[in-house]
C-alpha atoms as an extended CHARMM CRD file, in Angstrom:
* protein
*
       124  EXT
         1         1  MET       CA              1.0600000000       72.0460000000      -56.9120000000  PROA      1               0.0000000000
         2         2  SER       CA              2.5650000000       68.9920000000      -55.4620000000  PROA      2               0.0000000000
         3         3  VAL       CA              1.0380000000       66.7020000000      -52.8070000000  PROA      3               0.0000000000
         4         4  GLY       CA              1.9980000000       67.4570000000      -49.4330000000  PROA      4               0.0000000000
         5         5  SER       CA              4.1980000000       71.1860000000      -50.8230000000  PROA      5               0.0000000000
         6         6  VAL       CA              5.0510000000       73.3440000000      -46.9300000000  PROA      6               0.0000000000
         7         7  GLN       CA              2.2010000000       75.4840000000      -49.1670000000  PROA      7               0.0000000000
         8         8  ASP       CA             -0.4990000000       72.6670000000      -47.4560000000  PROA      8               0.0000000000
         9         9  MET       CA              0.8710000000       72.3100000000      -44.1530000000  PROA      9               0.0000000000
        10        10  PRO       CA             -1.3850000000       73.9740000000      -41.0120000000  PROA      10              0.0000000000
        11        11  THR       CA             -0.3470000000       77.4230000000      -40.2000000000  PROA      11              0.0000000000
        12        12  ASP       CA             -1.0990000000       77.4970000000      -36.1900000000  PROA      12              0.0000000000
        13        13  THR       CA              0.8000000000       78.7470000000      -35.4970000000  PROA      13              0.0000000000
        14        14  THR       CA              1.0790000000       77.2210000000      -31.7400000000  PROA      14              0.0000000000
        15        15  SER       CA              2.7500000000       74.1000000000      -33.6570000000  PROA      15              0.0000000000
        16        16  ALA       CA              4.6980000000       75.6830000000      -35.6180000000  PROA      16              0.0000000000
        17        17  GLN       CA              7.1560000000       77.2330000000      -32.9720000000  PROA      17              0.0000000000
        18        18  VAL       CA              7.9230000000       73.4490000000      -31.5120000000  PROA      18              0.0000000000
        19        19  PRO       CA             11.1210000000       72.8110000000      -33.1090000000  PROA      19              0.0000000000
        20        20  ASP       CA             11.2670000000       69.2600000000      -34.9480000000  PROA      20              0.0000000000
        21        21  ILE       CA              7.6600000000       67.9920000000      -35.1780000000  PROA      21              0.0000000000
        22        22  ASP       CA              6.2280000000       67.7410000000      -38.4350000000  PROA      22              0.0000000000
        23        23  VAL       CA              3.4880000000       70.0520000000      -38.2290000000  PROA      23              0.0000000000
        24        24  SER       CA              1.1690000000       68.2300000000      -41.1310000000  PROA      24              0.0000000000
        25        25  ASP       CA              1.8090000000       64.6590000000      -39.0310000000  PROA      25              0.0000000000
        26        26  LYS       CA             -1.4730000000       64.0960000000      -36.7800000000  PROA      26              0.0000000000
        27        27  ARG       CA             -0.9240000000       61.5370000000      -35.4530000000  PROA      27              0.0000000000
        28        28  VAL       CA             -2.3950000000       62.3870000000      -32.1720000000  PROA      28              0.0000000000
        29        29  ARG       CA             -5.7520000000       63.6550000000      -31.5950000000  PROA      29              0.0000000000
        30        30  VAL       CA             -7.5830000000       63.9570000000      -28.6480000000  PROA      30              0.0000000000
        31        31  LEU       CA            -10.6620000000       62.8290000000      -28.8140000000  PROA      31              0.0000000000
        32        32  PRO       CA            -14.9840000000       64.2260000000      -27.7650000000  PROA      32              0.0000000000
        33        33  GLY       CA            -15.2450000000       64.6690000000      -23.8740000000  PROA      33              0.0000000000
        34        34  ALA       CA            -12.1070000000       65.1420000000      -22.6880000000  PROA      34              0.0000000000
        35        35  SER       CA            -11.7390000000       67.7830000000      -19.3210000000  PROA      35              0.0000000000
        36        36  ASP       CA             -8.1730000000       68.7780000000      -17.4380000000  PROA      36              0.0000000000
        37        37  THR       CA             -8.1960000000       65.9390000000      -15.6100000000  PROA      37              0.0000000000
        38        38  ALA       CA             -9.2790000000       62.8050000000      -17.9040000000  PROA      38              0.0000000000
        39        39  ALA       CA             -8.7980000000       62.6960000000      -21.7930000000  PROA      39              0.0000000000
        40        40  SER       CA             -8.8590000000       59.7240000000      -24.4590000000  PROA      40              0.0000000000
        41        41  PHE       CA             -5.9160000000       60.4430000000      -27.1030000000  PROA      41              0.0000000000
        42        42  GLN       CA             -5.6270000000       58.6280000000      -30.0630000000  PROA      42              0.0000000000
        43        43  PHE       CA             -2.7140000000       57.0070000000      -32.1120000000  PROA      43              0.0000000000
        44        44  GLU       CA             -2.5410000000       56.5220000000      -36.0060000000  PROA      44              0.0000000000
        45        45  GLY       CA              0.1620000000       53.7900000000      -36.8240000000  PROA      45              0.0000000000
        46        46  GLU       CA              0.3300000000       52.9110000000      -33.5800000000  PROA      46              0.0000000000
        47        47  ASP       CA             -1.0610000000       49.0770000000      -32.0170000000  PROA      47              0.0000000000
        48        48  HSD       CA              0.0540000000       46.9790000000      -28.5600000000  PROA      48              0.0000000000
        49        49  THR       CA              4.3950000000       47.7220000000      -28.7970000000  PROA      49              0.0000000000
        50        50  LEU       CA              3.4650000000       51.2860000000      -27.6660000000  PROA      50              0.0000000000
        51        51  GLY       CA              0.4050000000       51.5460000000      -25.7930000000  PROA      51              0.0000000000
        52        52  ASN       CA              1.4400000000       48.4460000000      -23.6610000000  PROA      52              0.0000000000
        53        53  ALA       CA              4.5540000000       49.7930000000      -22.6640000000  PROA      53              0.0000000000
        54        54  LEU       CA              3.1990000000       53.6160000000      -22.7360000000  PROA      54              0.0000000000
        55        55  ARG       CA              0.2670000000       51.8340000000      -20.2760000000  PROA      55              0.0000000000
        56        56  TYR       CA              2.9060000000       50.5620000000      -17.2220000000  PROA      56              0.0000000000
        57        57  MET       CA              5.0970000000       53.9130000000      -17.2060000000  PROA      57              0.0000000000
        58        58  ILE       CA              1.8230000000       56.0290000000      -17.6120000000  PROA      58              0.0000000000
        59        59  MET       CA              0.5880000000       53.8610000000      -14.4320000000  PROA      59              0.0000000000
        60        60  LYS       CA              4.2350000000       54.5790000000      -12.5850000000  PROA      60              0.0000000000
        61        61  ASN       CA              3.0240000000       57.5010000000      -11.7750000000  PROA      61              0.0000000000
        62        62  PRO       CA              1.0490000000       58.3290000000       -8.3660000000  PROA      62              0.0000000000
        63        63  GLU       CA             -1.0090000000       61.3060000000       -9.7800000000  PROA      63              0.0000000000
        64        64  VAL       CA             -2.8520000000       58.7920000000      -12.4950000000  PROA      64              0.0000000000
        65        65  GLU       CA             -5.8860000000       57.5070000000      -11.2690000000  PROA      65              0.0000000000
        66        66  PHE       CA             -6.3950000000       55.0100000000      -14.2770000000  PROA      66              0.0000000000
        67        67  CYS       CA             -4.7850000000       55.2440000000      -17.1690000000  PROA      67              0.0000000000
        68        68  GLY       CA             -5.6690000000       51.9210000000      -20.4550000000  PROA      68              0.0000000000
        69        69  TYR       CA             -5.6140000000       51.8240000000      -23.4240000000  PROA      69              0.0000000000
        70        70  SER       CA             -7.4780000000       49.6850000000      -26.1720000000  PROA      70              0.0000000000
        71        71  ILE       CA             -7.2850000000       49.3040000000      -30.5110000000  PROA      71              0.0000000000
        72        72  PRO       CA            -10.8420000000       49.7370000000      -31.3980000000  PROA      72              0.0000000000
        73        73  HSD       CA            -10.4360000000       47.8530000000      -34.8140000000  PROA      73              0.0000000000
        74        74  PRO       CA             -8.0090000000       44.8040000000      -35.8370000000  PROA      74              0.0000000000
        75        75  SER       CA             -8.1520000000       45.9580000000      -39.4050000000  PROA      75              0.0000000000
        76        76  GLU       CA             -7.2680000000       49.8150000000      -38.4130000000  PROA      76              0.0000000000
        77        77  ALA       CA             -3.9290000000       51.0570000000      -37.3070000000  PROA      77              0.0000000000
        78        78  LYS       CA             -5.3990000000       52.9510000000      -34.3720000000  PROA      78              0.0000000000
        79        79  MET       CA             -5.0630000000       52.9930000000      -30.9110000000  PROA      79              0.0000000000
        80        80  ASN       CA             -6.8390000000       54.8740000000      -28.0760000000  PROA      80              0.0000000000
        81        81  VAL       CA             -5.4750000000       55.3560000000      -24.4670000000  PROA      81              0.0000000000
        82        82  ARG       CA             -7.7780000000       56.8230000000      -21.6120000000  PROA      82              0.0000000000
        83        83  ILE       CA             -5.7940000000       58.7540000000      -18.8410000000  PROA      83              0.0000000000
        84        84  GLN       CA             -8.0900000000       59.5990000000      -15.3920000000  PROA      84              0.0000000000
        85        85  THR       CA             -5.5260000000       62.1590000000      -13.2930000000  PROA      85              0.0000000000
        86        86  TYR       CA             -6.3520000000       63.4630000000       -9.5920000000  PROA      86              0.0000000000
        87        87  ASP       CA             -7.1790000000       66.4720000000       -9.3760000000  PROA      87              0.0000000000
        88        88  GLY       CA             -4.1980000000       68.8740000000      -10.1530000000  PROA      88              0.0000000000
        89        89  THR       CA             -2.8210000000       67.0980000000      -12.3140000000  PROA      89              0.0000000000
        90        90  ASN       CA             -3.5640000000       67.4170000000      -16.5250000000  PROA      90              0.0000000000
        91        91  ALA       CA             -4.1670000000       64.0770000000      -18.1530000000  PROA      91              0.0000000000
        92        92  VAL       CA             -2.1690000000       66.1960000000      -21.0420000000  PROA      92              0.0000000000
        93        93  ASP       CA              1.0390000000       66.5520000000      -18.4010000000  PROA      93              0.0000000000
        94        94  ALA       CA              0.5460000000       62.8920000000      -17.4880000000  PROA      94              0.0000000000
        95        95  LEU       CA              0.5940000000       61.9340000000      -21.0830000000  PROA      95              0.0000000000
        96        96  GLU       CA              3.6650000000       63.8190000000      -21.7760000000  PROA      96              0.0000000000
        97        97  LYS       CA              5.2700000000       62.7590000000      -18.5660000000  PROA      97              0.0000000000
        98        98  GLY       CA              4.4180000000       59.1920000000      -19.4090000000  PROA      98              0.0000000000
        99        99  PHE       CA              6.6810000000       59.5960000000      -23.5570000000  PROA      99              0.0000000000
       100       100  ASP       CA              9.4270000000       61.0540000000      -20.8750000000  PROA      100             0.0000000000
       101       101  ASP       CA              9.4390000000       58.5720000000      -18.3330000000  PROA      101             0.0000000000
       102       102  LEU       CA              9.6620000000       55.6590000000      -21.5710000000  PROA      102             0.0000000000
       103       103  MET       CA             12.2460000000       57.4570000000      -23.5430000000  PROA      103             0.0000000000
       104       104  ASN       CA             14.3750000000       57.4990000000      -20.3920000000  PROA      104             0.0000000000
       105       105  LEU       CA             14.0430000000       53.7290000000      -19.6000000000  PROA      105             0.0000000000
       106       106  CYS       CA             14.0910000000       52.6000000000      -23.7650000000  PROA      106             0.0000000000
       107       107  ASP       CA             17.7390000000       55.3110000000      -23.0920000000  PROA      107             0.0000000000
       108       108  VAL       CA             18.4420000000       52.5330000000      -20.1900000000  PROA      108             0.0000000000
       109       109  VAL       CA             18.4810000000       49.2400000000      -21.8790000000  PROA      109             0.0000000000
       110       110  VAL       CA             20.7370000000       51.0140000000      -24.7150000000  PROA      110             0.0000000000
       111       111  GLU       CA             23.1730000000       51.6680000000      -22.7040000000  PROA      111             0.0000000000
       112       112  LYS       CA             23.0360000000       48.5650000000      -20.2060000000  PROA      112             0.0000000000
       113       113  PHE       CA             23.0880000000       46.1680000000      -23.1580000000  PROA      113             0.0000000000
       114       114  THR       CA             25.2980000000       48.0290000000      -25.0550000000  PROA      114             0.0000000000
       115       115  GLU       CA             27.8500000000       47.5140000000      -22.1620000000  PROA      115             0.0000000000
       116       116  ALA       CA             26.9820000000       43.8320000000      -21.6260000000  PROA      116             0.0000000000
       117       117  ARG       CA             27.5430000000       43.2780000000      -25.2810000000  PROA      117             0.0000000000
       118       118  ALA       CA             31.1520000000       45.0900000000      -25.0200000000  PROA      118             0.0000000000
       119       119  GLY       CA             31.4480000000       42.8330000000      -22.0040000000  PROA      119             0.0000000000
       120       120  PHE       CA             30.3860000000       39.9150000000      -24.1540000000  PROA      120             0.0000000000
       121       121  GLN       CA             32.8280000000       40.6770000000      -26.5330000000  PROA      121             0.0000000000
       122       122  ARG       CA             35.8500000000       41.5540000000      -24.1350000000  PROA      122             0.0000000000
       123       123  LYS       CA             35.5800000000       37.7790000000      -22.8620000000  PROA      123             0.0000000000
       124       124  THR       CA             35.5810000000       35.9390000000      -26.1460000000  PROA      124             0.0000000000
């Protein structure tokens, strides 16, 4: 059997139902001590680029009381994000909404850039 084969993948049926996600990719995990309204997440292979943008988008959600991120040690490619929400809102849902909002913002930036570039090219 080769390294990274299908047989090595976890057999968790809940994650296997999600399309377009490699279930062997464990880039994010919930750190111990999480509750419904407060959780810390650890992202593998991420840094300030995602951390600050994601924190900003999550804090724009009025249901979020606190969001912060940290890089535990500069020699490790790990980023921790802490989210605390008001009662009635789930921390995982706030994280997902933050990712969705960030993706939507990136789509708008790409669209505006493409329009501006096309306008510039027409003038020259």
